[in-house]
Amino acid sequence: MSLADRQISSDVMMIRPVAFAGNPQTRSSNAFQQVDAGSEDAANQAAALREFDGLVAALEQAGVSVHAFQDTPEPHTPDSIFPNNWVSFHADGTVVLYPMLAENRRLERRLDLIEALSVQHGFHAARVIDLTRHEHTGRYLEGTGSLVLDRMHRIAYACVSPRTDLDVLGDFAQQLDYDIVAFEAHDANGQAIYHTNVLMSVGERFAAVCLNAIREDEREGVLNQLRGTGRAVVELSLEQMSAFAGNMLELGSSLTGSVVAMSQRAHDALTAEQRATLAASAGPIVAAPIPTIEKLGGGSVRCMLAELHLPRKKRL
């Protein structure tokens, strides 16, 4: 397998929060996000910081290389802990910047971090594809939240939502040479799923998906596409999806080859048989409790990880 075809990365970028909070600008389109009227911002930030550091420690102990950057106090970006929505990194040196629905989330995009990855961390960014112009016409595509990428076969899975627009999907597909598998998906209450990565995950040899969330006449097509790539399919229930079980990510590990990262809540929602399938297909599960981040942010472990597929600079 060539570098360009590798599904998983052993390096991730994460953003350490300085003022984590529930974001009122994202609440209307994210049914996973909950309001905690009795909580205080300082307490929420302290809890989120403990959860973030716990996840970093768990990943590093499992052999994943974490490149953590500190968020900035200004401008206030309550969702900065979820960097995978504004940027993705690719094995040919491409960096993609994405259009985002919430105005305060657009402030998360930081070119200084891309420069730091090059100057301080030794990655090579050859080109930047900037899709953010679509914000001017009210069209959005929120990174690897909107896109679940089969990098090995250059297929992008995407459930259409207020944050995932077909026109921008087409722009992405054309510029990065991907085929698109687009579909509609809803939760148990009939609300559109805001991001594809809460209902499915594609690893090297497995795929996890909540088929019952996908529109009935589109399920078989998605399932056949996943099975057609030879992957073991782990079917998730709507209840498991609501516990963020779909928001997992396979990562490379210097210790075990690969691991599957998820929250403790997601891990506990899986059956023993499902966990065994993941372990057999991808390696050990790395789980960390992040209840504050999940409740107020409406996202889980996968949302916190921007995989660094960029090539390394050649050493002289």
PDB file of C-alpha atoms in Angstrom:
ATOM      1  CA  MET A   1       0.000   0.000   0.000  1.00  0.00           C
ATOM      2  CA  SER A   2       1.402   3.405  -0.937  1.00  0.00           C
ATOM      3  CA  LEU A   3       1.506   6.350   1.418  1.00  0.00           C
ATOM      4  CA  ALA A   4      -1.278   8.036  -0.542  1.00  0.00           C
ATOM      5  CA  ASP A   5      -3.582   5.074   0.092  1.00  0.00           C
ATOM      6  CA  ARG A   6      -3.104   4.705   3.839  1.00  0.00           C
ATOM      7  CA  GLN A   7      -6.380   4.853   5.732  1.00  0.00           C
ATOM      8  CA  ILE A   8      -5.053   5.647   9.180  1.00  0.00           C
ATOM      9  CA  SER A   9      -2.580   8.089  10.674  1.00  0.00           C
ATOM     10  CA  SER A  10      -0.490   7.666  13.818  1.00  0.00           C
ATOM     11  CA  ASP A  11      -0.275  11.472  14.254  1.00  0.00           C
ATOM     12  CA  VAL A  12      -3.173  13.715  15.292  1.00  0.00           C
ATOM     13  CA  MET A  13      -3.602  17.419  15.920  1.00  0.00           C
ATOM     14  CA  MET A  14      -5.628  18.435  18.966  1.00  0.00           C
ATOM     15  CA  ILE A  15      -6.565  21.854  20.374  1.00  0.00           C
ATOM     16  CA  ARG A  16      -6.392  22.342  24.146  1.00  0.00           C
ATOM     17  CA  PRO A  17      -9.327  24.536  25.214  1.00  0.00           C
ATOM     18  CA  VAL A  18      -9.036  27.784  27.164  1.00  0.00           C
ATOM     19  CA  ALA A  19     -12.735  28.717  27.317  1.00  0.00           C
ATOM     20  CA  PHE A  20     -14.789  25.639  26.430  1.00  0.00           C
ATOM     21  CA  ALA A  21     -18.547  26.180  26.564  1.00  0.00           C
ATOM     22  CA  GLY A  22     -21.769  25.135  24.897  1.00  0.00           C
ATOM     23  CA  ASN A  23     -22.089  27.062  21.644  1.00  0.00           C
ATOM     24  CA  PRO A  24     -25.531  28.675  21.140  1.00  0.00           C
ATOM     25  CA  GLN A  25     -24.776  29.201  17.430  1.00  0.00           C
ATOM     26  CA  THR A  26     -24.598  25.442  16.761  1.00  0.00           C
ATOM     27  CA  ARG A  27     -27.449  24.213  18.954  1.00  0.00           C
ATOM     28  CA  SER A  28     -30.271  24.407  16.417  1.00  0.00           C
ATOM     29  CA  SER A  29     -28.582  21.954  14.024  1.00  0.00           C
ATOM     30  CA  ASN A  30     -26.932  19.637  16.594  1.00  0.00           C
ATOM     31  CA  ALA A  31     -29.386  17.436  18.483  1.00  0.00           C
ATOM     32  CA  PHE A  32     -26.495  15.837  20.408  1.00  0.00           C
ATOM     33  CA  GLN A  33     -25.764  19.155  22.126  1.00  0.00           C
ATOM     34  CA  GLN A  34     -27.453  19.688  25.488  1.00  0.00           C
ATOM     35  CA  VAL A  35     -28.022  22.821  27.542  1.00  0.00           C
ATOM     36  CA  ASP A  36     -26.897  22.755  31.178  1.00  0.00           C
ATOM     37  CA  ALA A  37     -28.535  25.854  32.623  1.00  0.00           C
ATOM     38  CA  GLY A  38     -27.172  25.289  36.108  1.00  0.00           C
ATOM     39  CA  SER A  39     -23.505  24.978  35.157  1.00  0.00           C
ATOM     40  CA  GLU A  40     -20.862  27.695  35.266  1.00  0.00           C
ATOM     41  CA  ASP A  41     -18.436  28.471  32.461  1.00  0.00           C
ATOM     42  CA  ALA A  42     -15.379  28.202  34.711  1.00  0.00           C
ATOM     43  CA  ALA A  43     -16.439  24.786  35.983  1.00  0.00           C
ATOM     44  CA  ASN A  44     -17.202  23.586  32.458  1.00  0.00           C
ATOM     45  CA  GLN A  45     -13.811  24.744  31.208  1.00  0.00           C
ATOM     46  CA  ALA A  46     -12.035  23.025  34.115  1.00  0.00           C
ATOM     47  CA  ALA A  47     -13.917  19.786  33.476  1.00  0.00           C
ATOM     48  CA  ALA A  48     -13.287  19.932  29.725  1.00  0.00           C
ATOM     49  CA  LEU A  49      -9.600  20.521  30.331  1.00  0.00           C
ATOM     50  CA  ARG A  50      -9.365  17.470  32.597  1.00  0.00           C
ATOM     51  CA  GLU A  51     -11.179  15.381  30.008  1.00  0.00           C
ATOM     52  CA  PHE A  52      -8.988  16.684  27.178  1.00  0.00           C
ATOM     53  CA  ASP A  53      -5.763  15.951  29.064  1.00  0.00           C
ATOM     54  CA  GLY A  54      -7.056  12.504  30.011  1.00  0.00           C
ATOM     55  CA  LEU A  55      -7.742  11.671  26.377  1.00  0.00           C
ATOM     56  CA  VAL A  56      -4.312  12.922  25.298  1.00  0.00           C
ATOM     57  CA  ALA A  57      -2.650  10.769  27.967  1.00  0.00           C
ATOM     58  CA  ALA A  58      -4.664   7.690  26.944  1.00  0.00           C
ATOM     59  CA  LEU A  59      -3.780   8.146  23.264  1.00  0.00           C
ATOM     60  CA  GLU A  60      -0.095   8.695  23.950  1.00  0.00           C
ATOM     61  CA  GLN A  61       0.063   5.668  26.245  1.00  0.00           C
ATOM     62  CA  ALA A  62      -1.469   3.638  23.382  1.00  0.00           C
ATOM     63  CA  GLY A  63       1.289   4.697  20.977  1.00  0.00           C
ATOM     64  CA  VAL A  64      -0.462   7.545  19.143  1.00  0.00           C
ATOM     65  CA  SER A  65       1.556  10.722  18.525  1.00  0.00           C
ATOM     66  CA  VAL A  66      -0.471  13.742  19.697  1.00  0.00           C
ATOM     67  CA  HIS A  67       0.440  17.240  18.507  1.00  0.00           C
ATOM     68  CA  ALA A  68      -1.506  19.441  20.933  1.00  0.00           C
ATOM     69  CA  PHE A  69      -1.793  23.188  20.489  1.00  0.00           C
ATOM     70  CA  GLN A  70      -3.166  25.692  22.975  1.00  0.00           C
ATOM     71  CA  ASP A  71      -6.305  27.604  22.037  1.00  0.00           C
ATOM     72  CA  THR A  72      -6.174  31.405  22.311  1.00  0.00           C
ATOM     73  CA  PRO A  73      -8.400  33.386  24.723  1.00  0.00           C
ATOM     74  CA  GLU A  74      -9.343  35.815  21.950  1.00  0.00           C
ATOM     75  CA  PRO A  75     -11.330  35.509  19.832  1.00  0.00           C
ATOM     76  CA  HIS A  76     -13.613  33.324  21.950  1.00  0.00           C
ATOM     77  CA  THR A  77     -14.096  30.001  20.152  1.00  0.00           C
ATOM     78  CA  PRO A  78     -16.180  27.677  22.361  1.00  0.00           C
ATOM     79  CA  ASP A  79     -15.853  24.740  19.915  1.00  0.00           C
ATOM     80  CA  SER A  80     -12.113  25.009  19.200  1.00  0.00           C
ATOM     81  CA  ILE A  81     -11.707  21.571  20.797  1.00  0.00           C
ATOM     82  CA  PHE A  82     -13.158  20.117  17.538  1.00  0.00           C
ATOM     83  CA  PRO A  83     -10.513  21.060  14.904  1.00  0.00           C
ATOM     84  CA  ASN A  84     -11.454  18.350  12.414  1.00  0.00           C
ATOM     85  CA  ASN A  85     -14.320  20.541  11.198  1.00  0.00           C
ATOM     86  CA  TRP A  86     -12.166  23.355   9.814  1.00  0.00           C
ATOM     87  CA  VAL A  87      -9.193  21.456   8.381  1.00  0.00           C
ATOM     88  CA  SER A  88      -8.125  18.115   6.933  1.00  0.00           C
ATOM     89  CA  PHE A  89      -4.645  16.890   6.043  1.00  0.00           C
ATOM     90  CA  HIS A  90      -3.800  14.548   3.174  1.00  0.00           C
ATOM     91  CA  ALA A  91      -0.913  12.272   2.239  1.00  0.00           C
ATOM     92  CA  ASP A  92       0.071  14.218  -0.889  1.00  0.00           C
ATOM     93  CA  GLY A  93       0.709  17.320   1.222  1.00  0.00           C
ATOM     94  CA  THR A  94      -2.723  18.884   0.661  1.00  0.00           C
ATOM     95  CA  VAL A  95      -4.380  20.911   3.425  1.00  0.00           C
ATOM     96  CA  VAL A  96      -8.096  21.653   3.004  1.00  0.00           C
ATOM     97  CA  LEU A  97      -9.887  24.527   4.757  1.00  0.00           C
ATOM     98  CA  TYR A  98     -13.659  24.183   5.092  1.00  0.00           C
ATOM     99  CA  PRO A  99     -16.722  26.482   5.170  1.00  0.00           C
ATOM    100  CA  MET A 100     -18.571  26.347   8.478  1.00  0.00           C
ATOM    101  CA  LEU A 101     -22.149  27.222   9.358  1.00  0.00           C
ATOM    102  CA  ALA A 102     -21.658  28.979  12.711  1.00  0.00           C
ATOM    103  CA  GLU A 103     -19.963  32.354  12.390  1.00  0.00           C
ATOM    104  CA  ASN A 104     -18.035  31.958  15.631  1.00  0.00           C
ATOM    105  CA  ARG A 105     -16.682  28.600  14.461  1.00  0.00           C
ATOM    106  CA  ARG A 106     -15.073  30.241  11.436  1.00  0.00           C
ATOM    107  CA  LEU A 107     -12.776  32.001  13.900  1.00  0.00           C
ATOM    108  CA  GLU A 108     -11.238  28.601  14.755  1.00  0.00           C
ATOM    109  CA  ARG A 109      -9.330  28.466  11.460  1.00  0.00           C
ATOM    110  CA  ARG A 110      -5.689  29.194  12.276  1.00  0.00           C
ATOM    111  CA  LEU A 111      -3.070  29.289   9.572  1.00  0.00           C
ATOM    112  CA  ASP A 112      -0.435  29.699  12.278  1.00  0.00           C
ATOM    113  CA  LEU A 113      -1.080  26.092  13.328  1.00  0.00           C
ATOM    114  CA  ILE A 114      -0.482  24.840   9.790  1.00  0.00           C
ATOM    115  CA  GLU A 115       2.782  26.785   9.771  1.00  0.00           C
ATOM    116  CA  ALA A 116       3.727  25.369  13.171  1.00  0.00           C
ATOM    117  CA  LEU A 117       3.119  21.830  11.949  1.00  0.00           C
ATOM    118  CA  SER A 118       5.662  22.527   9.222  1.00  0.00           C
ATOM    119  CA  VAL A 119       8.263  24.560  11.101  1.00  0.00           C
ATOM    120  CA  GLN A 120       8.117  22.914  14.526  1.00  0.00           C
ATOM    121  CA  HIS A 121       6.731  19.430  13.880  1.00  0.00           C
ATOM    122  CA  GLY A 122       8.367  18.507  10.579  1.00  0.00           C
ATOM    123  CA  PHE A 123       5.316  18.015   8.354  1.00  0.00           C
ATOM    124  CA  HIS A 124       5.272  19.079   4.709  1.00  0.00           C
ATOM    125  CA  ALA A 125       2.247  21.055   3.478  1.00  0.00           C
ATOM    126  CA  ALA A 126       2.531  21.348  -0.293  1.00  0.00           C
ATOM    127  CA  ARG A 127      -0.724  23.177  -1.088  1.00  0.00           C
ATOM    128  CA  VAL A 128      -3.829  24.590   0.555  1.00  0.00           C
ATOM    129  CA  ILE A 129      -7.294  24.111  -0.958  1.00  0.00           C
ATOM    130  CA  ASP A 130      -9.551  26.815   0.458  1.00  0.00           C
ATOM    131  CA  LEU A 131     -13.265  25.992   0.230  1.00  0.00           C
ATOM    132  CA  THR A 132     -14.301  28.750   2.650  1.00  0.00           C
ATOM    133  CA  ARG A 133     -15.616  31.009  -0.143  1.00  0.00           C
ATOM    134  CA  HIS A 134     -18.793  28.899  -0.084  1.00  0.00           C
ATOM    135  CA  GLU A 135     -19.700  30.566   3.226  1.00  0.00           C
ATOM    136  CA  HIS A 136     -20.603  33.692   1.231  1.00  0.00           C
ATOM    137  CA  THR A 137     -23.442  31.798  -0.472  1.00  0.00           C
ATOM    138  CA  GLY A 138     -24.602  29.926   2.626  1.00  0.00           C
ATOM    139  CA  ARG A 139     -23.127  26.557   1.683  1.00  0.00           C
ATOM    140  CA  TYR A 140     -21.103  24.532   4.166  1.00  0.00           C
ATOM    141  CA  LEU A 141     -18.964  21.426   4.462  1.00  0.00           C
ATOM    142  CA  GLU A 142     -17.495  20.871   7.904  1.00  0.00           C
ATOM    143  CA  GLY A 143     -14.377  18.837   7.305  1.00  0.00           C
ATOM    144  CA  THR A 144     -14.201  15.258   8.497  1.00  0.00           C
ATOM    145  CA  GLY A 145     -17.357  15.884  10.481  1.00  0.00           C
ATOM    146  CA  SER A 146     -19.311  16.196   7.239  1.00  0.00           C
ATOM    147  CA  LEU A 147     -17.043  13.762   5.409  1.00  0.00           C
ATOM    148  CA  VAL A 148     -16.167  10.228   6.455  1.00  0.00           C
ATOM    149  CA  LEU A 149     -13.277   9.418   4.152  1.00  0.00           C
ATOM    150  CA  ASP A 150     -12.303   6.054   2.758  1.00  0.00           C
ATOM    151  CA  ARG A 151      -8.839   7.265   1.849  1.00  0.00           C
ATOM    152  CA  MET A 152      -7.774   3.872   0.492  1.00  0.00           C
ATOM    153  CA  HIS A 153     -10.500   3.859  -2.175  1.00  0.00           C
ATOM    154  CA  ARG A 154     -11.012   7.643  -2.418  1.00  0.00           C
ATOM    155  CA  ILE A 155     -14.666   7.527  -1.395  1.00  0.00           C
ATOM    156  CA  ALA A 156     -16.250  10.252   0.735  1.00  0.00           C
ATOM    157  CA  TYR A 157     -19.405   9.335   2.648  1.00  0.00           C
ATOM    158  CA  ALA A 158     -21.627  12.278   3.549  1.00  0.00           C
ATOM    159  CA  CYS A 159     -25.088  12.712   5.026  1.00  0.00           C
ATOM    160  CA  VAL A 160     -26.691  15.876   3.691  1.00  0.00           C
ATOM    161  CA  SER A 161     -27.583  18.404   6.404  1.00  0.00           C
ATOM    162  CA  PRO A 162     -27.531  22.166   7.008  1.00  0.00           C
ATOM    163  CA  ARG A 163     -23.772  21.721   7.509  1.00  0.00           C
ATOM    164  CA  THR A 164     -23.121  19.418   4.533  1.00  0.00           C
ATOM    165  CA  ASP A 165     -23.998  20.887   1.139  1.00  0.00           C
ATOM    166  CA  LEU A 166     -24.038  18.912  -2.106  1.00  0.00           C
ATOM    167  CA  ASP A 167     -22.442  21.714  -4.139  1.00  0.00           C
ATOM    168  CA  VAL A 168     -19.471  21.965  -1.789  1.00  0.00           C
ATOM    169  CA  LEU A 169     -19.252  18.170  -1.739  1.00  0.00           C
ATOM    170  CA  GLY A 170     -18.874  18.295  -5.501  1.00  0.00           C
ATOM    171  CA  ASP A 171     -16.157  20.934  -5.233  1.00  0.00           C
ATOM    172  CA  PHE A 172     -14.260  18.785  -2.718  1.00  0.00           C
ATOM    173  CA  ALA A 173     -14.644  15.670  -4.861  1.00  0.00           C
ATOM    174  CA  GLN A 174     -13.395  17.378  -7.996  1.00  0.00           C
ATOM    175  CA  GLN A 175     -10.370  18.992  -6.386  1.00  0.00           C
ATOM    176  CA  LEU A 176      -9.275  15.917  -4.414  1.00  0.00           C
ATOM    177  CA  ASP A 177     -10.391  13.211  -6.871  1.00  0.00           C
ATOM    178  CA  TYR A 178     -12.928  11.516  -4.598  1.00  0.00           C
ATOM    179  CA  ASP A 179     -16.176   9.727  -5.368  1.00  0.00           C
ATOM    180  CA  ILE A 180     -19.113  10.826  -3.225  1.00  0.00           C
ATOM    181  CA  VAL A 181     -21.657   8.586  -1.503  1.00  0.00           C
ATOM    182  CA  ALA A 182     -24.291  11.056  -0.289  1.00  0.00           C
ATOM    183  CA  PHE A 183     -27.432  10.169   1.641  1.00  0.00           C
ATOM    184  CA  GLU A 184     -29.949  11.499   4.134  1.00  0.00           C
ATOM    185  CA  ALA A 185     -29.942  10.465   7.787  1.00  0.00           C
ATOM    186  CA  HIS A 186     -32.091  11.236  10.820  1.00  0.00           C
ATOM    187  CA  ASP A 187     -32.077  10.413  14.513  1.00  0.00           C
ATOM    188  CA  ALA A 188     -34.849   8.621  16.410  1.00  0.00           C
ATOM    189  CA  ASN A 189     -36.787  11.904  16.668  1.00  0.00           C
ATOM    190  CA  GLY A 190     -36.621  12.587  12.936  1.00  0.00           C
ATOM    191  CA  GLN A 191     -34.036  15.373  13.140  1.00  0.00           C
ATOM    192  CA  ALA A 192     -31.351  15.444  10.462  1.00  0.00           C
ATOM    193  CA  ILE A 193     -27.993  14.095  11.660  1.00  0.00           C
ATOM    194  CA  TYR A 194     -25.727  17.140  11.752  1.00  0.00           C
ATOM    195  CA  HIS A 195     -22.429  15.374  10.962  1.00  0.00           C
ATOM    196  CA  THR A 196     -21.730  12.117   9.165  1.00  0.00           C
ATOM    197  CA  ASN A 197     -19.047  11.116  11.665  1.00  0.00           C
ATOM    198  CA  VAL A 198     -21.568  10.597  14.463  1.00  0.00           C
ATOM    199  CA  LEU A 199     -23.283   7.798  12.555  1.00  0.00           C
ATOM    200  CA  MET A 200     -20.355   6.060  10.864  1.00  0.00           C
ATOM    201  CA  SER A 201     -16.620   5.425  10.895  1.00  0.00           C
ATOM    202  CA  VAL A 202     -14.403   3.814   8.280  1.00  0.00           C
ATOM    203  CA  GLY A 203     -11.209   2.082   9.367  1.00  0.00           C
ATOM    204  CA  GLU A 204      -8.680   0.064   7.415  1.00  0.00           C
ATOM    205  CA  ARG A 205     -10.490  -3.279   7.748  1.00  0.00           C
ATOM    206  CA  PHE A 206     -13.793  -2.348   9.402  1.00  0.00           C
ATOM    207  CA  ALA A 207     -16.648   0.111   9.083  1.00  0.00           C
ATOM    208  CA  ALA A 208     -19.105   1.007  11.841  1.00  0.00           C
ATOM    209  CA  VAL A 209     -22.443   2.461  10.755  1.00  0.00           C
ATOM    210  CA  CYS A 210     -25.911   3.155  12.117  1.00  0.00           C
ATOM    211  CA  LEU A 211     -27.925   1.935   9.145  1.00  0.00           C
ATOM    212  CA  ASN A 212     -31.259   2.680  10.837  1.00  0.00           C
ATOM    213  CA  ALA A 213     -30.406   6.396  10.802  1.00  0.00           C
ATOM    214  CA  ILE A 214     -29.991   6.372   7.013  1.00  0.00           C
ATOM    215  CA  ARG A 215     -33.032   6.923   4.813  1.00  0.00           C
ATOM    216  CA  GLU A 216     -34.540   3.504   4.191  1.00  0.00           C
ATOM    217  CA  ASP A 217     -34.189   3.480   0.400  1.00  0.00           C
ATOM    218  CA  GLU A 218     -30.516   4.511   0.679  1.00  0.00           C
ATOM    219  CA  ARG A 219     -29.337   2.022   3.321  1.00  0.00           C
ATOM    220  CA  GLU A 220     -28.573  -0.856   1.015  1.00  0.00           C
ATOM    221  CA  GLY A 221     -26.478   1.317  -1.281  1.00  0.00           C
ATOM    222  CA  VAL A 222     -24.322   2.556   1.611  1.00  0.00           C
ATOM    223  CA  LEU A 223     -23.971  -0.949   3.055  1.00  0.00           C
ATOM    224  CA  ASN A 224     -23.030  -2.430  -0.318  1.00  0.00           C
ATOM    225  CA  GLN A 225     -20.441   0.293  -0.842  1.00  0.00           C
ATOM    226  CA  LEU A 226     -18.847  -0.459   2.531  1.00  0.00           C
ATOM    227  CA  ARG A 227     -18.923  -4.238   2.051  1.00  0.00           C
ATOM    228  CA  GLY A 228     -17.623  -3.862  -1.491  1.00  0.00           C
ATOM    229  CA  THR A 229     -14.335  -2.576  -0.088  1.00  0.00           C
ATOM    230  CA  GLY A 230     -13.900  -5.797   1.913  1.00  0.00           C
ATOM    231  CA  ARG A 231     -14.483  -4.314   5.341  1.00  0.00           C
ATOM    232  CA  ALA A 232     -16.154  -6.013   8.285  1.00  0.00           C
ATOM    233  CA  VAL A 233     -19.284  -3.974   9.012  1.00  0.00           C
ATOM    234  CA  VAL A 234     -20.278  -3.261  12.617  1.00  0.00           C
ATOM    235  CA  GLU A 235     -23.944  -2.236  12.642  1.00  0.00           C
ATOM    236  CA  LEU A 236     -24.850   0.286  15.342  1.00  0.00           C
ATOM    237  CA  SER A 237     -28.312   0.907  16.781  1.00  0.00           C
ATOM    238  CA  LEU A 238     -29.906   4.349  17.070  1.00  0.00           C
ATOM    239  CA  GLU A 239     -29.383   4.145  20.828  1.00  0.00           C
ATOM    240  CA  GLN A 240     -25.693   3.385  20.376  1.00  0.00           C
ATOM    241  CA  MET A 241     -25.357   6.247  17.914  1.00  0.00           C
ATOM    242  CA  SER A 242     -26.907   8.632  20.451  1.00  0.00           C
ATOM    243  CA  ALA A 243     -24.187   7.519  22.883  1.00  0.00           C
ATOM    244  CA  PHE A 244     -21.547   8.556  20.285  1.00  0.00           C
ATOM    245  CA  ALA A 245     -20.629   4.967  19.406  1.00  0.00           C
ATOM    246  CA  GLY A 246     -20.355   5.978  15.747  1.00  0.00           C
ATOM    247  CA  ASN A 247     -17.889   8.730  16.627  1.00  0.00           C
ATOM    248  CA  MET A 248     -14.844   6.465  16.767  1.00  0.00           C
ATOM    249  CA  LEU A 249     -11.594   6.652  14.810  1.00  0.00           C
ATOM    250  CA  GLU A 250      -8.941   4.093  13.980  1.00  0.00           C
ATOM    251  CA  LEU A 251      -5.414   5.449  14.449  1.00  0.00           C
ATOM    252  CA  GLY A 252      -1.942   4.110  13.910  1.00  0.00           C
ATOM    253  CA  SER A 253       0.013   3.013  16.990  1.00  0.00           C
ATOM    254  CA  SER A 254       3.726   2.576  17.505  1.00  0.00           C
ATOM    255  CA  LEU A 255       2.924  -0.182  20.007  1.00  0.00           C
ATOM    256  CA  THR A 256       0.140  -2.273  18.476  1.00  0.00           C
ATOM    257  CA  GLY A 257      -0.025  -1.192  14.840  1.00  0.00           C
ATOM    258  CA  SER A 258      -3.414   0.420  15.271  1.00  0.00           C
ATOM    259  CA  VAL A 259      -5.999   1.286  17.908  1.00  0.00           C
ATOM    260  CA  VAL A 260      -9.619   2.467  17.907  1.00  0.00           C
ATOM    261  CA  ALA A 261     -10.215   5.701  19.816  1.00  0.00           C
ATOM    262  CA  MET A 262     -13.619   6.493  21.331  1.00  0.00           C
ATOM    263  CA  SER A 263     -15.195   7.875  24.468  1.00  0.00           C
ATOM    264  CA  GLN A 264     -15.928   5.760  27.523  1.00  0.00           C
ATOM    265  CA  ARG A 265     -19.642   6.365  26.934  1.00  0.00           C
ATOM    266  CA  ALA A 266     -19.336   5.034  23.382  1.00  0.00           C
ATOM    267  CA  HIS A 267     -17.317   2.040  24.559  1.00  0.00           C
ATOM    268  CA  ASP A 268     -19.894   1.171  27.206  1.00  0.00           C
ATOM    269  CA  ALA A 269     -22.711   1.377  24.640  1.00  0.00           C
ATOM    270  CA  LEU A 270     -21.139  -1.291  22.418  1.00  0.00           C
ATOM    271  CA  THR A 271     -21.855  -4.982  22.887  1.00  0.00           C
ATOM    272  CA  ALA A 272     -19.074  -7.414  23.743  1.00  0.00           C
ATOM    273  CA  GLU A 273     -19.389  -8.872  20.258  1.00  0.00           C
ATOM    274  CA  GLN A 274     -19.005  -5.452  18.617  1.00  0.00           C
ATOM    275  CA  ARG A 275     -15.952  -4.662  20.728  1.00  0.00           C
ATOM    276  CA  ALA A 276     -14.457  -8.025  19.787  1.00  0.00           C
ATOM    277  CA  THR A 277     -14.980  -7.307  16.075  1.00  0.00           C
ATOM    278  CA  LEU A 278     -13.242  -3.956  16.416  1.00  0.00           C
ATOM    279  CA  ALA A 279     -10.360  -5.504  18.349  1.00  0.00           C
ATOM    280  CA  ALA A 280      -9.932  -8.247  15.742  1.00  0.00           C
ATOM    281  CA  SER A 281     -10.151  -5.820  12.818  1.00  0.00           C
ATOM    282  CA  ALA A 282      -8.204  -2.865  14.164  1.00  0.00           C
ATOM    283  CA  GLY A 283      -6.558  -3.549  17.520  1.00  0.00           C
ATOM    284  CA  PRO A 284      -7.157  -2.404  21.093  1.00  0.00           C
ATOM    285  CA  ILE A 285      -9.859   0.113  21.959  1.00  0.00           C
ATOM    286  CA  VAL A 286      -8.639   3.299  23.650  1.00  0.00           C
ATOM    287  CA  ALA A 287     -11.484   4.868  25.619  1.00  0.00           C
ATOM    288  CA  ALA A 288     -11.511   7.971  27.789  1.00  0.00           C
ATOM    289  CA  PRO A 289     -14.404   9.632  29.649  1.00  0.00           C
ATOM    290  CA  ILE A 290     -15.331  13.052  28.192  1.00  0.00           C
ATOM    291  CA  PRO A 291     -18.898  13.632  29.495  1.00  0.00           C
ATOM    292  CA  THR A 292     -18.712  17.439  29.690  1.00  0.00           C
ATOM    293  CA  ILE A 293     -17.360  17.761  26.163  1.00  0.00           C
ATOM    294  CA  GLU A 294     -20.009  15.385  24.807  1.00  0.00           C
ATOM    295  CA  LYS A 295     -22.899  17.013  26.647  1.00  0.00           C
ATOM    296  CA  LEU A 296     -22.177  20.691  26.026  1.00  0.00           C
ATOM    297  CA  GLY A 297     -20.243  20.381  22.765  1.00  0.00           C
ATOM    298  CA  GLY A 298     -22.391  17.737  21.123  1.00  0.00           C
ATOM    299  CA  GLY A 299     -19.302  15.973  19.775  1.00  0.00           C
ATOM    300  CA  SER A 300     -17.058  13.169  20.947  1.00  0.00           C
ATOM    301  CA  VAL A 301     -13.552  11.747  20.566  1.00  0.00           C
ATOM    302  CA  ARG A 302     -13.409  11.544  16.787  1.00  0.00           C
ATOM    303  CA  CYS A 303     -14.441  15.225  16.534  1.00  0.00           C
ATOM    304  CA  MET A 304     -11.437  16.174  18.685  1.00  0.00           C
ATOM    305  CA  LEU A 305      -8.905  14.551  16.353  1.00  0.00           C
ATOM    306  CA  ALA A 306      -7.559  15.998  13.104  1.00  0.00           C
ATOM    307  CA  GLU A 307      -5.469  13.221  11.555  1.00  0.00           C
ATOM    308  CA  LEU A 308      -2.092  14.362  10.239  1.00  0.00           C
ATOM    309  CA  HIS A 309      -1.706  12.449   6.988  1.00  0.00           C
ATOM    310  CA  LEU A 310       0.810  14.996   5.701  1.00  0.00           C
ATOM    311  CA  PRO A 311       4.198  13.635   4.606  1.00  0.00           C
ATOM    312  CA  ARG A 312       7.245  14.330   6.725  1.00  0.00           C
ATOM    313  CA  LYS A 313       9.928  16.705   5.511  1.00  0.00           C
ATOM    314  CA  LYS A 314      13.074  15.038   4.252  1.00  0.00           C
ATOM    315  CA  ARG A 315      15.948  15.392   6.661  1.00  0.00           C
ATOM    316  CA  LEU A 316      19.121  16.818   5.194  1.00  0.00           C
TER     317      LEU A 316
END
